[in-house]
Structures are given as structure tokens and as C-alpha cells.
Amino acid sequence: MNNETIYNIIGIGIGPFNLGLAALSDPIPELKTLFLDQRDGFDWHPGLMIDHVTLQTPFLCDCVSMADPTSPLSLLNYLKETGRLYKFFIRESFFIPRKEYNRYCQWVIQQLPQCRFSTQVVDITYEDGLYLVTTIHTKTKETTVFKTERLILGTGTQPNIPSFIPKDDARIMHTSHYLYRKEELLTEGKKIAIIGSGQSAAEVFYDLLQNRNETTELGWYSRPDRFFPMEYSKLTLELTSPDYVEYFYNRTETAKKAILSKQQSQFKGINYDLINDIYDFIYDLNIDNADPRLRIIPNSQLNRVEINDPYLMNLEFTQLEQEVPYEQEADYLILGTGYRYHEPSFLQNIQSRIKRDSSGLFDVNRNYSIDHNGGEIYVLHAEVHTHSYISTDLGMAAYRNSYIINDILGREHYKIEKKIAFQDFDVEQYAELPTVKI
Ligand SMILES: Cc1cc2nc3c(=O)[nH]c(=O)nc-3n(C[C@H](O)[C@H](O)[C@H](O)COP(=O)(O)OP(=O)(O)OC[C@H]3O[C@@H](n4cnc5c(N)ncnc54)[C@H](O)[C@@H]3O)c2cc1C
């Protein structure tokens, strides 16, 4: 079936980033938009929706507030509409539960009929100045072709599983599937190994620690030399700013790679309070010097997993500083090995329209477009290598969406802050002046 409407924008994927774009473009009459997602409805990282976990970013990272604090689609308005604003006020925390953020996003979607689910994009071609987006309805299997002037790719990232991990062994899982398997993990007498030094690995470890039965044995292994916290000091948080995107974008490809490799603790790592909660919980278990029945080993690289079905798996590690190999047994292996961007296969027939850098990655323009004309195909969350780790941050999503919307409209519809940091990242302005001693 052909849909004859010509859209100005089709957004593919309705995660938080494209949802923000849908919300911010909604009040602009000249933009005819459509947003498509293959899932049956919005459900934010359901396999990790552990009780009591909160967002790592302040609630103002909702779909709209940082672009338009007066929008009726703000989190504060959601709380008002659902009778929770006073409770939120009394709770006095910027960091809302992830469950509440999920409900909020679902509430936003209810008000945006341009968001369609159960619709998978399978192919895109380009004809006569328009992109033809072929979709399959995941339930009816009906095929529809939509026409649009521009695409916004918001297909997110996928669980990263190292290539040496055996495939199709049900005892090995990524943290993104944790809650689907939790009950099984907590059956009597299981040995569970968790790999990873990030927030997801820590959340899973802590949840198992609190819920395990007396016979569960837990092991937590991480490659870095310590379980380090995500950095939240305020001058470092200034790296999550429009100024920093501008600064980072203008560095060379080589310089960008070097900068990103130094920024582990800013964007990776574990919430500081969670590290302390884990420690305090173990401290309690250890009262009277009782054995807390767990192993926590940093500096450990997992090299190989030996499957001895139906027996325990053998995990082969190296302690990197000691250069000592060692082995651990496990019934279950949980991989907190992060997420990676994979280019969607539906781009195959429009590859010639896409710019590439020397590594073959998207050569993303400053305005977040990746096409040769610089304003037809935009990316959300696929530009860490060009725009810095900020690309993954909910707090900067409204900035990026404002930038894209303004670019498409050719005017500043949403006011964009240029200089918010107290520090200067770029010293070019001083290089032109005579040296002043401070
Ligand atoms: C557990 C967890 C907690 C996080 N917490 C925070 C936080 O507190 N603060 C923060 O700043 N960041 C956080 N992040 C990082 C980031 O904000 C999230 O990963 C966020 O979900 C990214 O949004 P997205 O829109 O890029 O993609 P996603 O949420 O992954 O959504 C992508 C969507 O694209 C759809 N899709 C893919 N292919 C197709 C196709 N062919 N056709 C149609 N639809 C398609 C998928 O179905 C999916 O719904 C967290 C990440 C995780 C994993």
C-alpha cells in the first residue's frame, strides 16, 4: 500500500530521543511528521527496570523542558495532570524513578498520534527528491510505503556481546535481559558471575545481592583496576553543554578519538551512591565476620568461556596487573558489556547519499545530518565519534532536537544556548591576544 502524504520528517525508532523530537515538532504547524517504531508500544529498557532505580540525569531531561520549559508535554505537567506534583515536591529529588520516566514517556505518546508502533522500517529508497520508507506492520504483515523529505534515525544502540562469548547458550545473558531471567537465577544453589564495571552490571549485582537465597554464590568481575564512580562534580558536568559539543566537534578525527578514550569516568562508571550502598550492604552481611558468599575482583579480563554442558561453565580470566590467569565456575554468566550502535540494514539502498569518514563511520555534519546535501538524513545517538559522549545523554537530547528542528525550519524556533559553561574549552580567542600574566 502506498501512503500518498508527503511528510517533512519521518522519524525511525521511538526511543526517548525521537520521542523528544516528536514532542518538540508537534506544535509547529508547518512540520508534517510521522514517527515509527517496530515495538508494540513504548517500554524503556524493560529488562533493567529494577525496583527503586532512578534516572542518572535530572528530571529536566524530559522530552521538552530544556528546549521549552512552558511545553504542556513536560514532566512537571505530567505530574500535575496525574495528581503527583505535591508528592514530587515533597520528595525533593531531581532524580525520578526510571519507572516514572517510562510512564511519563507513555503519557507523552498518548498525546502524539503521529507516533505509530508495530511498524518496522525494512527498506528506504530515494526517488525524485523524496525518501520512500517501506514498512511492515508487525502484526498484520501489511506493507506500506511512506514518502518523506527528511529522515531522523533514532534506532538506538544494541546490547554489545564480545565475539568470543559462545552463542546461543541460555545460561549466558546480557544485562538488558536480566529481569526476564531473574526468577530462574534465584533458584537454589546457583553460581552467578557478573561481568562489567558500568551502571547496569552494578545494578544487577546489587539486586541479586539483596534478593538471592542462602545458597546463591555471586561473583562480580571488572576489567578496570577499580569500581569507579561516574563523575558528577560540577565543573566536569560542564562537559555536558552546548559549548562542549561545539568545542569537541571542531577537533580533528584523531584528537576526538584521544579525547573519548580519556572520558571513561565521566560517561561510564557507576553511580557514586550505588557503590556505597553495595559496600554498606556487604558490610551488614559481614557482621560477626560472617562470610558474605561473594567475590568481587577488579582488574580482571574475561578471555574465554568454556561450556561443559550440562555442568558448570568455566570462565577464564587474567588479572591484568599481576598478569596471572585464573578460572571461576558459573551456572550463569551475566554480561554488563554495554551497548553499541549498529547501522540499520534499511539504509542499504541509500548508502550513496550518506557521507563517511576515513574509518567508514557516518561523517556527521554539525547539524547532525549525514547526507551529502547536509539536511536530509539526521542521526540521534549515532554521533559519539563526532559530537562526543553527550550524544548518549538524555539531558542534551532537547538541545540536539532543537538544533535539528531549527535547521529544518531555517530559523531559530527553539532558542539555543551557545555559552553556558564558566570554563573555556576553546582558547582560540586568547591565542589572538597578547599574553597576559595571571
Ligand atoms: C538501563 C539504561 C538506563 C539508562 N539511563 C539513562 C539515564 O538515566 N540518563 C541518560 O542520560 N541516559 C540513560 N541511558 C542511555 C540512553 O539515554 C538510553 O539508552 C536511551 O534509551 C537511548 O534512546 P534512543 O532513542 O537512542 O534509543 P532506544 O531507547 O534504544 O530506542 C530505539 C527504538 O528504535 C526502534 N527501532 C530500531 N530499529 C527499528 C526499525 N527498523 N523500525 C522501527 N523501529 C526501530 C526500537 O524498537 C526502539 O524502540 C540509559 C540506558 C540504559 C540501557
GROMACS .gro file of C-alpha atoms and ligand atoms in nm:
model
  491
    1MET     CA    1   0.000   0.000   0.000
    2ASN     CA    2   0.127   0.349  -0.082
    3ASN     CA    3   0.059   0.637   0.153
    4GLU     CA    4   0.045   0.947  -0.070
    5THR     CA    5   0.105   1.203   0.208
    6ILE     CA    6   0.443   1.372   0.177
    7TYR     CA    7   0.588   1.413   0.524
    8ASN     CA    8   0.852   1.673   0.610
    9ILE     CA    9   1.003   1.435   0.864
   10ILE     CA   10   0.982   1.062   0.925
   11GLY     CA   11   1.150   0.956   1.249
   12ILE     CA   12   1.253   0.592   1.270
   13GLY     CA   13   1.258   0.445   1.620
   14ILE     CA   14   1.063   0.592   1.911
   15GLY     CA   15   1.308   0.581   2.198
   16PRO     CA   16   1.342   0.885   2.425
   17PHE     CA   17   1.542   1.076   2.162
   18ASN     CA   18   1.297   1.063   1.871
   19LEU     CA   19   1.008   1.093   2.117
   20GLY     CA   20   1.156   1.427   2.221
   21LEU     CA   21   1.174   1.527   1.856
   22ALA     CA   22   0.811   1.425   1.805
   23ALA     CA   23   0.708   1.629   2.111
   24LEU     CA   24   0.905   1.940   2.012
   25SER     CA   25   0.795   1.933   1.648
   26ASP     CA   26   0.429   1.877   1.742
   27PRO     CA   27   0.334   2.244   1.799
   28ILE     CA   28   0.493   2.358   1.469
   29PRO     CA   29   0.214   2.362   1.208
   30GLU     CA   30   0.441   2.365   0.903
   31LEU     CA   31   0.604   2.034   1.002
   32LYS     CA   32   0.413   1.724   0.898
   33THR     CA   33   0.575   1.440   1.085
   34LEU     CA   34   0.545   1.067   1.137
   35PHE     CA   35   0.737   0.854   1.388
   36LEU     CA   36   0.758   0.476   1.354
   37ASP     CA   37   0.864   0.200   1.590
   38GLN     CA   38   0.868  -0.175   1.548
   39ARG     CA   39   0.774  -0.246   1.909
   40ASP     CA   40   0.410  -0.271   2.018
   41GLY     CA   41   0.442   0.028   2.249
   42PHE     CA   42   0.695   0.236   2.439
   43ASP     CA   43   0.869   0.044   2.716
   44TRP     CA   44   1.205   0.181   2.829
   45HIS     CA   45   1.473  -0.085   2.882
   46PRO     CA   46   1.222  -0.327   3.044
   47GLY     CA   47   1.485  -0.593   3.124
   48LEU     CA   48   1.657  -0.347   3.357
   49MET     CA   49   1.352  -0.180   3.511
   50ILE     CA   50   1.465  -0.290   3.856
   51ASP     CA   51   1.263  -0.163   4.154
   52HIS     CA   52   1.384   0.168   4.300
   53VAL     CA   53   1.636   0.254   4.027
   54THR     CA   54   1.636   0.619   3.922
   55LEU     CA   55   1.742   0.822   3.620
   56GLN     CA   56   2.106   0.927   3.627
   57THR     CA   57   2.012   1.268   3.489
   58PRO     CA   58   1.787   1.536   3.646
   59PHE     CA   59   1.414   1.519   3.561
   60LEU     CA   60   1.454   1.825   3.335
   61CYS     CA   61   1.592   1.581   3.079
   62ASP     CA   62   1.230   1.502   2.988
   63CYS     CA   63   1.119   1.527   2.623
   64VAL     CA   64   1.082   1.905   2.612
   65SER     CA   65   1.183   2.111   2.917
   66MET     CA   66   1.539   2.206   2.823
   67ALA     CA   67   1.407   2.339   2.489
   68ASP     CA   68   1.071   2.474   2.604
   69PRO     CA   69   1.000   2.475   2.978
   70THR     CA   70   0.646   2.600   2.903
   71SER     CA   71   0.551   2.295   2.697
   72PRO     CA   72   0.241   2.104   2.813
   73LEU     CA   73   0.440   1.784   2.749
   74SER     CA   74   0.685   1.847   3.034
   75LEU     CA   75   0.739   1.606   3.320
   76LEU     CA   76   0.609   1.869   3.562
   77ASN     CA   77   0.284   1.891   3.367
   78TYR     CA   78   0.261   1.512   3.363
   79LEU     CA   79   0.291   1.515   3.743
   80LYS     CA   80   0.029   1.790   3.766
   81GLU     CA   81  -0.212   1.607   3.536
   82THR     CA   82  -0.172   1.282   3.726
   83GLY     CA   83  -0.204   1.441   4.071
   84ARG     CA   84   0.154   1.371   4.178
   85LEU     CA   85   0.311   1.717   4.172
   86TYR     CA   86   0.289   1.775   4.550
   87LYS     CA   87   0.436   1.433   4.621
   88PHE     CA   88   0.720   1.511   4.382
   89PHE     CA   89   0.770   1.846   4.557
   90ILE     CA   90   0.792   1.679   4.898
   91ARG     CA   91   1.024   1.406   4.769
   92GLU     CA   92   1.277   1.680   4.688
   93SER     CA   93   1.488   1.492   4.439
   94PHE     CA   94   1.591   1.578   4.086
   95PHE     CA   95   1.631   1.207   4.010
   96ILE     CA   96   1.297   1.041   3.936
   97PRO     CA   97   1.246   0.664   3.935
   98ARG     CA   98   1.307   0.506   3.594
   99LYS     CA   99   0.956   0.356   3.621
  100GLU     CA  100   0.810   0.705   3.648
  101TYR     CA  101   1.012   0.825   3.348
  102ASN     CA  102   0.875   0.531   3.150
  103ARG     CA  103   0.515   0.615   3.248
  104TYR     CA  104   0.579   0.980   3.159
  105CYS     CA  105   0.704   0.885   2.810
  106GLN     CA  106   0.396   0.665   2.759
  107TRP     CA  107   0.177   0.962   2.861
  108VAL     CA  108   0.355   1.184   2.606
  109ILE     CA  109   0.295   0.925   2.334
  110GLN     CA  110  -0.078   0.914   2.410
  111GLN     CA  111  -0.091   1.279   2.305
  112LEU     CA  112   0.106   1.237   1.984
  113PRO     CA  113  -0.095   1.048   1.720
  114GLN     CA  114   0.198   1.087   1.479
  115CYS     CA  115   0.377   0.813   1.681
  116ARG     CA  116   0.293   0.472   1.536
  117PHE     CA  117   0.400   0.140   1.681
  118SER     CA  118   0.412  -0.219   1.547
  119THR     CA  119   0.563  -0.066   1.232
  120GLN     CA  120   0.904  -0.190   1.129
  121VAL     CA  121   1.106   0.001   0.871
  122VAL     CA  122   1.260  -0.254   0.635
  123ASP     CA  123   1.387  -0.050   0.340
  124ILE     CA  124   1.439   0.305   0.218
  125THR     CA  125   1.495   0.423  -0.137
  126TYR     CA  126   1.532   0.771  -0.288
  127GLU     CA  127   1.325   0.885  -0.585
  128ASP     CA  128   1.257   1.231  -0.729
  129GLY     CA  129   1.380   1.419  -0.424
  130LEU     CA  130   1.189   1.207  -0.172
  131TYR     CA  131   1.273   0.916   0.055
  132LEU     CA  132   1.038   0.619   0.020
  133VAL     CA  133   1.018   0.436   0.352
  134THR     CA  134   0.892   0.078   0.330
  135THR     CA  135   0.740  -0.062   0.647
  136ILE     CA  136   0.587  -0.389   0.757
  137HIS     CA  137   0.316  -0.396   1.020
  138THR     CA  138   0.449  -0.649   1.268
  139LYS     CA  139   0.103  -0.797   1.339
  140THR     CA  140  -0.091  -0.775   1.011
  141LYS     CA  141   0.227  -0.811   0.796
  142GLU     CA  142   0.086  -0.539   0.572
  143THR     CA  143   0.347  -0.344   0.374
  144THR     CA  144   0.318   0.034   0.345
  145VAL     CA  145   0.540   0.285   0.168
  146PHE     CA  146   0.560   0.636   0.317
  147LYS     CA  147   0.712   0.940   0.144
  148THR     CA  148   0.923   1.199   0.321
  149GLU     CA  149   1.162   1.485   0.257
  150ARG     CA  150   1.377   1.401   0.559
  151LEU     CA  151   1.464   1.110   0.785
  152ILE     CA  152   1.559   1.117   1.150
  153LEU     CA  153   1.731   0.794   1.252
  154GLY     CA  154   1.665   0.714   1.618
  155THR     CA  155   1.709   0.338   1.627
  156GLY     CA  156   1.921   0.342   1.944
  157THR     CA  157   2.202   0.109   2.040
  158GLN     CA  158   2.204  -0.269   2.081
  159PRO     CA  159   2.349  -0.492   2.355
  160ASN     CA  160   2.720  -0.548   2.297
  161ILE     CA  161   2.834  -0.910   2.331
  162PRO     CA  162   3.209  -0.972   2.285
  163SER     CA  163   3.277  -1.200   1.987
  164PHE     CA  164   3.448  -1.475   2.192
  165ILE     CA  165   3.133  -1.537   2.401
  166PRO     CA  166   2.964  -1.865   2.295
  167LYS     CA  167   2.643  -1.806   2.103
  168ASP     CA  168   2.301  -1.949   2.186
  169ASP     CA  169   2.377  -2.076   2.535
  170ALA     CA  170   2.077  -1.991   2.750
  171ARG     CA  171   2.296  -1.965   3.060
  172ILE     CA  172   2.471  -1.660   2.914
  173MET     CA  173   2.275  -1.336   2.901
  174HIS     CA  174   2.324  -0.962   2.861
  175THR     CA  175   2.216  -0.738   3.149
  176SER     CA  176   1.942  -0.600   2.919
  177HIS     CA  177   1.759  -0.934   2.968
  178TYR     CA  178   1.814  -0.954   3.342
  179LEU     CA  179   1.458  -0.917   3.472
  180TYR     CA  180   1.320  -1.175   3.228
  181ARG     CA  181   1.556  -1.430   3.385
  182LYS     CA  182   1.570  -1.313   3.746
  183GLU     CA  183   1.342  -1.582   3.889
  184GLU     CA  184   1.545  -1.858   3.726
  185LEU     CA  185   1.871  -1.702   3.850
  186LEU     CA  186   1.741  -1.710   4.205
  187THR     CA  187   1.670  -2.083   4.213
  188GLU     CA  188   1.862  -2.274   4.482
  189GLY     CA  189   2.237  -2.310   4.474
  190LYS     CA  190   2.333  -2.117   4.161
  191LYS     CA  191   2.674  -1.966   4.095
  192ILE     CA  192   2.628  -1.637   3.910
  193ALA     CA  193   2.907  -1.435   3.752
  194ILE     CA  194   2.851  -1.074   3.650
  195ILE     CA  195   3.096  -0.906   3.415
  196GLY     CA  196   3.130  -0.530   3.382
  197SER     CA  197   3.222  -0.210   3.558
  198GLY     CA  198   2.928   0.003   3.449
  199GLN     CA  199   2.595   0.107   3.597
  200SER     CA  200   2.398  -0.189   3.459
  201ALA     CA  201   2.639  -0.450   3.598
  202ALA     CA  202   2.632  -0.276   3.936
  203GLU     CA  203   2.251  -0.256   3.941
  204VAL     CA  204   2.220  -0.626   3.859
  205PHE     CA  205   2.482  -0.722   4.117
  206TYR     CA  206   2.310  -0.517   4.388
  207ASP     CA  207   1.965  -0.653   4.302
  208LEU     CA  208   2.090  -1.012   4.316
  209LEU     CA  209   2.278  -0.938   4.637
  210GLN     CA  210   1.956  -0.820   4.802
  211ASN     CA  211   1.730  -1.092   4.665
  212ARG     CA  212   1.947  -1.404   4.648
  213ASN     CA  213   1.874  -1.705   4.864
  214GLU     CA  214   2.118  -1.854   5.112
  215THR     CA  215   2.279  -2.084   4.860
  216THR     CA  216   2.341  -1.838   4.575
  217GLU     CA  217   2.706  -1.754   4.510
  218LEU     CA  218   2.776  -1.423   4.343
  219GLY     CA  219   3.087  -1.307   4.159
  220TRP     CA  220   3.147  -0.961   4.009
  221TYR     CA  221   3.443  -0.912   3.777
  222SER     CA  222   3.555  -0.593   3.607
  223ARG     CA  223   3.841  -0.510   3.372
  224PRO     CA  224   3.930  -0.164   3.511
  225ASP     CA  225   4.152  -0.161   3.818
  226ARG     CA  226   3.867  -0.043   4.043
  227PHE     CA  227   3.490   0.003   4.053
  228PHE     CA  228   3.496   0.372   3.969
  229PRO     CA  229   3.211   0.622   4.005
  230MET     CA  230   3.059   0.825   3.724
  231GLU     CA  231   3.189   1.173   3.772
  232TYR     CA  232   2.931   1.427   3.884
  233SER     CA  233   3.140   1.719   4.003
  234LYS     CA  234   3.000   2.039   3.862
  235LEU     CA  235   3.293   2.159   3.653
  236THR     CA  236   3.302   1.817   3.488
  237LEU     CA  237   2.927   1.833   3.428
  238GLU     CA  238   3.002   2.142   3.220
  239LEU     CA  239   3.130   1.898   2.958
  240THR     CA  240   2.763   1.816   2.907
  241SER     CA  241   2.694   2.151   2.748
  242PRO     CA  242   2.638   2.321   2.412
  243ASP     CA  243   2.982   2.483   2.446
  244TYR     CA  244   3.148   2.146   2.477
  245VAL     CA  245   2.970   1.999   2.172
  246GLU     CA  246   3.095   2.295   1.971
  247TYR     CA  247   3.449   2.254   2.103
  248PHE     CA  248   3.457   1.877   2.051
  249TYR     CA  249   3.304   1.891   1.705
  250ASN     CA  250   3.584   2.117   1.584
  251ARG     CA  251   3.869   1.885   1.687
  252THR     CA  252   4.035   1.654   1.433
  253GLU     CA  253   3.925   1.292   1.394
  254THR     CA  254   4.245   1.175   1.570
  255ALA     CA  255   4.207   1.425   1.854
  256LYS     CA  256   3.844   1.319   1.906
  257LYS     CA  257   3.944   0.954   1.943
  258ALA     CA  258   4.207   1.051   2.201
  259ILE     CA  259   3.962   1.268   2.397
  260LEU     CA  260   3.694   0.998   2.405
  261SER     CA  261   3.939   0.739   2.534
  262LYS     CA  262   4.011   0.966   2.834
  263GLN     CA  263   3.646   1.024   2.925
  264GLN     CA  264   3.561   0.683   3.070
  265SER     CA  265   3.476   0.803   3.420
  266GLN     CA  266   3.255   1.082   3.301
  267PHE     CA  267   3.013   0.875   3.099
  268LYS     CA  268   3.082   0.520   3.210
  269GLY     CA  269   3.129   0.402   3.567
  270ILE     CA  270   2.878   0.355   3.845
  271ASN     CA  271   2.658   0.593   4.038
  272TYR     CA  272   2.856   0.702   4.347
  273ASP     CA  273   2.570   0.629   4.592
  274LEU     CA  274   2.513   0.285   4.442
  275ILE     CA  275   2.877   0.189   4.502
  276ASN     CA  276   2.839   0.293   4.865
  277ASP     CA  277   2.502   0.115   4.902
  278ILE     CA  278   2.664  -0.204   4.775
  279TYR     CA  279   2.951  -0.166   5.020
  280ASP     CA  280   2.719  -0.099   5.313
  281PHE     CA  281   2.501  -0.397   5.227
  282ILE     CA  282   2.803  -0.625   5.224
  283TYR     CA  283   2.925  -0.469   5.549
  284ASP     CA  284   2.596  -0.574   5.711
  285LEU     CA  285   2.626  -0.928   5.576
  286ASN     CA  286   2.971  -0.946   5.727
  287ILE     CA  287   2.870  -0.858   6.086
  288ASP     CA  288   3.035  -1.110   6.322
  289ASN     CA  289   3.279  -1.166   6.035
  290ALA     CA  290   3.025  -1.388   5.858
  291ASP     CA  291   3.120  -1.497   5.507
  292PRO     CA  292   2.922  -1.275   5.265
  293ARG     CA  293   2.944  -1.552   4.997
  294LEU     CA  294   3.065  -1.339   4.713
  295ARG     CA  295   3.368  -1.249   4.510
  296ILE     CA  296   3.443  -0.904   4.377
  297ILE     CA  297   3.751  -0.894   4.157
  298PRO     CA  298   3.866  -0.588   3.962
  299ASN     CA  299   4.149  -0.583   3.707
  300SER     CA  300   4.005  -0.898   3.552
  301GLN     CA  301   3.969  -0.958   3.185
  302LEU     CA  302   3.742  -1.242   3.075
  303ASN     CA  303   3.922  -1.419   2.788
  304ARG     CA  304   3.727  -1.735   2.728
  305VAL     CA  305   3.414  -1.918   2.835
  306GLU     CA  306   3.435  -2.295   2.832
  307ILE     CA  307   3.097  -2.464   2.804
  308ASN     CA  308   3.070  -2.802   2.974
  309ASP     CA  309   2.701  -2.862   2.924
  310PRO     CA  310   2.524  -2.972   3.146
  311TYR     CA  311   2.791  -2.888   3.403
  312LEU     CA  312   2.916  -2.551   3.523
  313MET     CA  313   3.075  -2.308   3.278
  314ASN     CA  314   3.442  -2.237   3.321
  315LEU     CA  315   3.532  -1.869   3.298
  316GLU     CA  316   3.895  -1.797   3.212
  317PHE     CA  317   4.024  -1.460   3.333
  318THR     CA  318   4.354  -1.276   3.353
  319GLN     CA  319   4.433  -1.044   3.643
  320LEU     CA  320   4.578  -0.771   3.425
  321GLU     CA  321   4.820  -0.607   3.670
  322GLN     CA  322   4.956  -0.934   3.804
  323GLU     CA  323   4.936  -1.096   3.459
  324VAL     CA  324   4.802  -1.404   3.637
  325PRO     CA  325   4.546  -1.626   3.465
  326TYR     CA  326   4.272  -1.771   3.685
  327GLU     CA  327   3.944  -1.958   3.644
  328GLN     CA  328   3.600  -1.937   3.801
  329GLU     CA  329   3.297  -2.164   3.766
  330ALA     CA  330   2.947  -2.039   3.698
  331ASP     CA  331   2.595  -2.165   3.630
  332TYR     CA  332   2.504  -1.829   3.480
  333LEU     CA  333   2.707  -1.556   3.316
  334ILE     CA  334   2.558  -1.205   3.302
  335LEU     CA  335   2.730  -0.964   3.065
  336GLY     CA  336   2.725  -0.597   3.157
  337THR     CA  337   2.931  -0.528   2.848
  338GLY     CA  338   2.745  -0.221   2.733
  339TYR     CA  339   2.571  -0.122   2.412
  340ARG     CA  340   2.691  -0.048   2.057
  341TYR     CA  341   2.547   0.139   1.764
  342HIS     CA  342   2.476  -0.081   1.462
  343GLU     CA  343   2.384   0.084   1.137
  344PRO     CA  344   2.032  -0.021   1.043
  345SER     CA  345   2.012  -0.255   0.743
  346PHE     CA  346   1.729  -0.044   0.594
  347LEU     CA  347   1.995   0.212   0.489
  348GLN     CA  348   2.137  -0.029   0.232
  349ASN     CA  349   1.967   0.128  -0.072
  350ILE     CA  350   2.052   0.487   0.018
  351GLN     CA  351   2.420   0.432   0.102
  352SER     CA  352   2.531   0.659  -0.184
  353ARG     CA  353   2.356   0.952  -0.016
  354ILE     CA  354   2.547   0.905   0.312
  355LYS     CA  355   2.880   1.073   0.395
  356ARG     CA  356   3.156   0.858   0.550
  357ASP     CA  357   3.474   0.947   0.738
  358SER     CA  358   3.813   0.780   0.693
  359SER     CA  359   3.708   0.495   0.927
  360GLY     CA  360   3.388   0.431   0.732
  361LEU     CA  361   3.170   0.576   1.009
  362PHE     CA  362   2.897   0.833   0.943
  363ASP     CA  363   3.064   1.167   0.872
  364VAL     CA  364   2.814   1.361   1.080
  365ASN     CA  365   2.771   1.730   0.998
  366ARG     CA  366   2.749   1.984   1.279
  367ASN     CA  367   2.369   1.994   1.230
  368TYR     CA  368   2.353   1.614   1.294
  369SER     CA  369   2.286   1.529   0.929
  370ILE     CA  370   2.485   1.259   0.748
  371ASP     CA  371   2.381   1.311   0.385
  372HIS     CA  372   2.587   1.488   0.120
  373ASN     CA  373   2.334   1.772   0.093
  374GLY     CA  374   2.360   1.830   0.468
  375GLY     CA  375   1.992   1.839   0.562
  376GLU     CA  376   1.804   1.523   0.464
  377ILE     CA  377   1.911   1.238   0.695
  378TYR     CA  378   1.973   1.324   1.061
  379VAL     CA  379   2.102   1.095   1.336
  380LEU     CA  380   2.027   1.080   1.707
  381HIS     CA  381   2.263   0.877   1.928
  382ALA     CA  382   2.492   0.769   1.642
  383GLU     CA  383   2.742   1.055   1.664
  384VAL     CA  384   2.961   0.995   1.969
  385HIS     CA  385   3.267   0.997   1.739
  386THR     CA  386   3.184   1.344   1.603
  387HIS     CA  387   2.982   1.517   1.877
  388SER     CA  388   3.121   1.346   2.192
  389TYR     CA  389   2.961   1.123   2.455
  390ILE     CA  390   2.696   1.390   2.502
  391SER     CA  391   2.515   1.214   2.216
  392THR     CA  392   2.407   0.942   2.460
  393ASP     CA  393   2.284   1.180   2.729
  394LEU     CA  394   1.913   1.241   2.788
  395GLY     CA  395   1.997   1.582   2.934
  396MET     CA  396   2.127   1.707   2.598
  397ALA     CA  397   1.856   1.549   2.382
  398ALA     CA  398   1.638   1.862   2.376
  399TYR     CA  399   1.940   2.065   2.266
  400ARG     CA  400   2.010   1.831   1.973
  401ASN     CA  401   1.640   1.818   1.882
  402SER     CA  402   1.616   2.198   1.892
  403TYR     CA  403   1.922   2.220   1.670
  404ILE     CA  404   1.772   1.981   1.415
  405ILE     CA  405   1.427   2.144   1.417
  406ASN     CA  406   1.578   2.492   1.374
  407ASP     CA  407   1.795   2.359   1.093
  408ILE     CA  408   1.496   2.212   0.912
  409LEU     CA  409   1.288   2.528   0.959
  410GLY     CA  410   1.577   2.758   0.864
  411ARG     CA  411   1.508   2.979   1.167
  412GLU     CA  412   1.557   2.971   1.542
  413HIS     CA  413   1.222   2.833   1.655
  414TYR     CA  414   1.375   2.698   1.977
  415LYS     CA  415   1.627   2.925   2.147
  416ILE     CA  416   1.964   2.752   2.160
  417GLU     CA  417   2.213   2.838   2.432
  418LYS     CA  418   2.567   2.881   2.300
  419LYS     CA  419   2.778   2.956   2.607
  420ILE     CA  420   2.667   2.812   2.939
  421ALA     CA  421   2.997   2.691   3.091
  422PHE     CA  422   3.203   2.906   3.328
  423GLN     CA  423   3.517   2.749   3.186
  424ASP     CA  424   3.660   2.797   2.837
  425PHE     CA  425   3.718   2.482   2.638
  426ASP     CA  426   3.843   2.668   2.332
  427VAL     CA  427   4.133   2.914   2.373
  428GLU     CA  428   4.150   3.041   2.016
  429GLN     CA  429   4.012   3.376   2.132
  430TYR     CA  430   4.310   3.415   2.369
  431ALA     CA  431   4.565   3.295   2.115
  432GLU     CA  432   4.496   3.607   1.910
  433LEU     CA  433   4.563   3.843   2.205
  434PRO     CA  434   4.900   3.942   2.355
  435THR     CA  435   4.989   3.718   2.654
  436VAL     CA  436   4.862   3.844   2.990
  437LYS     CA  437   5.021   3.712   3.310
  438ILE     CA  438   4.764   3.596   3.567
  439LIG     C1  439   1.914   0.077   3.159
  439LIG     C2  440   1.954   0.208   3.099
  439LIG     C3  441   1.934   0.325   3.171
  439LIG     C4  442   1.971   0.447   3.117
  439LIG     N1  443   1.954   0.558   3.193
  439LIG     C5  444   1.993   0.677   3.144
  439LIG     C6  445   1.979   0.796   3.224
  439LIG     O1  446   1.933   0.791   3.338
  439LIG     N2  447   2.019   0.914   3.171
  439LIG     C7  448   2.074   0.922   3.045
  439LIG     O2  449   2.111   1.031   3.002
  439LIG     N3  450   2.087   0.811   2.968
  439LIG     C8  451   2.049   0.690   3.014
  439LIG     N4  452   2.064   0.578   2.934
  439LIG     C9  453   2.123   0.594   2.798
  439LIG    C10  454   2.019   0.641   2.690
  439LIG     O3  455   1.956   0.756   2.731
  439LIG    C11  456   1.916   0.535   2.661
  439LIG     O4  457   1.981   0.421   2.610
  439LIG    C12  458   1.803   0.576   2.563
  439LIG     O5  459   1.705   0.476   2.563
  439LIG    C13  460   1.851   0.598   2.422
  439LIG     O6  461   1.740   0.635   2.346
  439LIG     P1  462   1.727   0.614   2.188
  439LIG     O7  463   1.609   0.696   2.149
  439LIG     O8  464   1.856   0.639   2.121
  439LIG     O9  465   1.705   0.458   2.164
  439LIG     P2  466   1.619   0.342   2.221
  439LIG    O10  467   1.557   0.375   2.351
  439LIG    O11  468   1.705   0.222   2.214
  439LIG    O12  469   1.502   0.326   2.114
  439LIG    C14  470   1.528   0.290   1.980
  439LIG    C15  471   1.399   0.242   1.918
  439LIG    O13  472   1.420   0.218   1.779
  439LIG    C16  473   1.334   0.114   1.740
  439LIG     N5  474   1.379   0.057   1.613
  439LIG    C17  475   1.501   0.003   1.585
  439LIG     N6  476   1.504  -0.040   1.456
  439LIG    C18  477   1.383  -0.012   1.403
  439LIG    C19  478   1.325  -0.033   1.275
  439LIG     N7  479   1.392  -0.092   1.175
  439LIG     N8  480   1.198   0.008   1.254
  439LIG    C20  481   1.128   0.067   1.353
  439LIG     N9  482   1.178   0.088   1.477
  439LIG    C21  483   1.304   0.050   1.501
  439LIG    C22  484   1.343   0.016   1.857
  439LIG    O14  485   1.230  -0.068   1.860
  439LIG    C23  486   1.349   0.110   1.976
  439LIG    O15  487   1.222   0.131   2.033
  439LIG    C24  488   2.029   0.455   2.986
  439LIG    C25  489   2.050   0.337   2.914
  439LIG    C26  490   2.014   0.215   2.970
  439LIG    C27  491   2.041   0.089   2.892
   0.00000   0.00000   0.00000
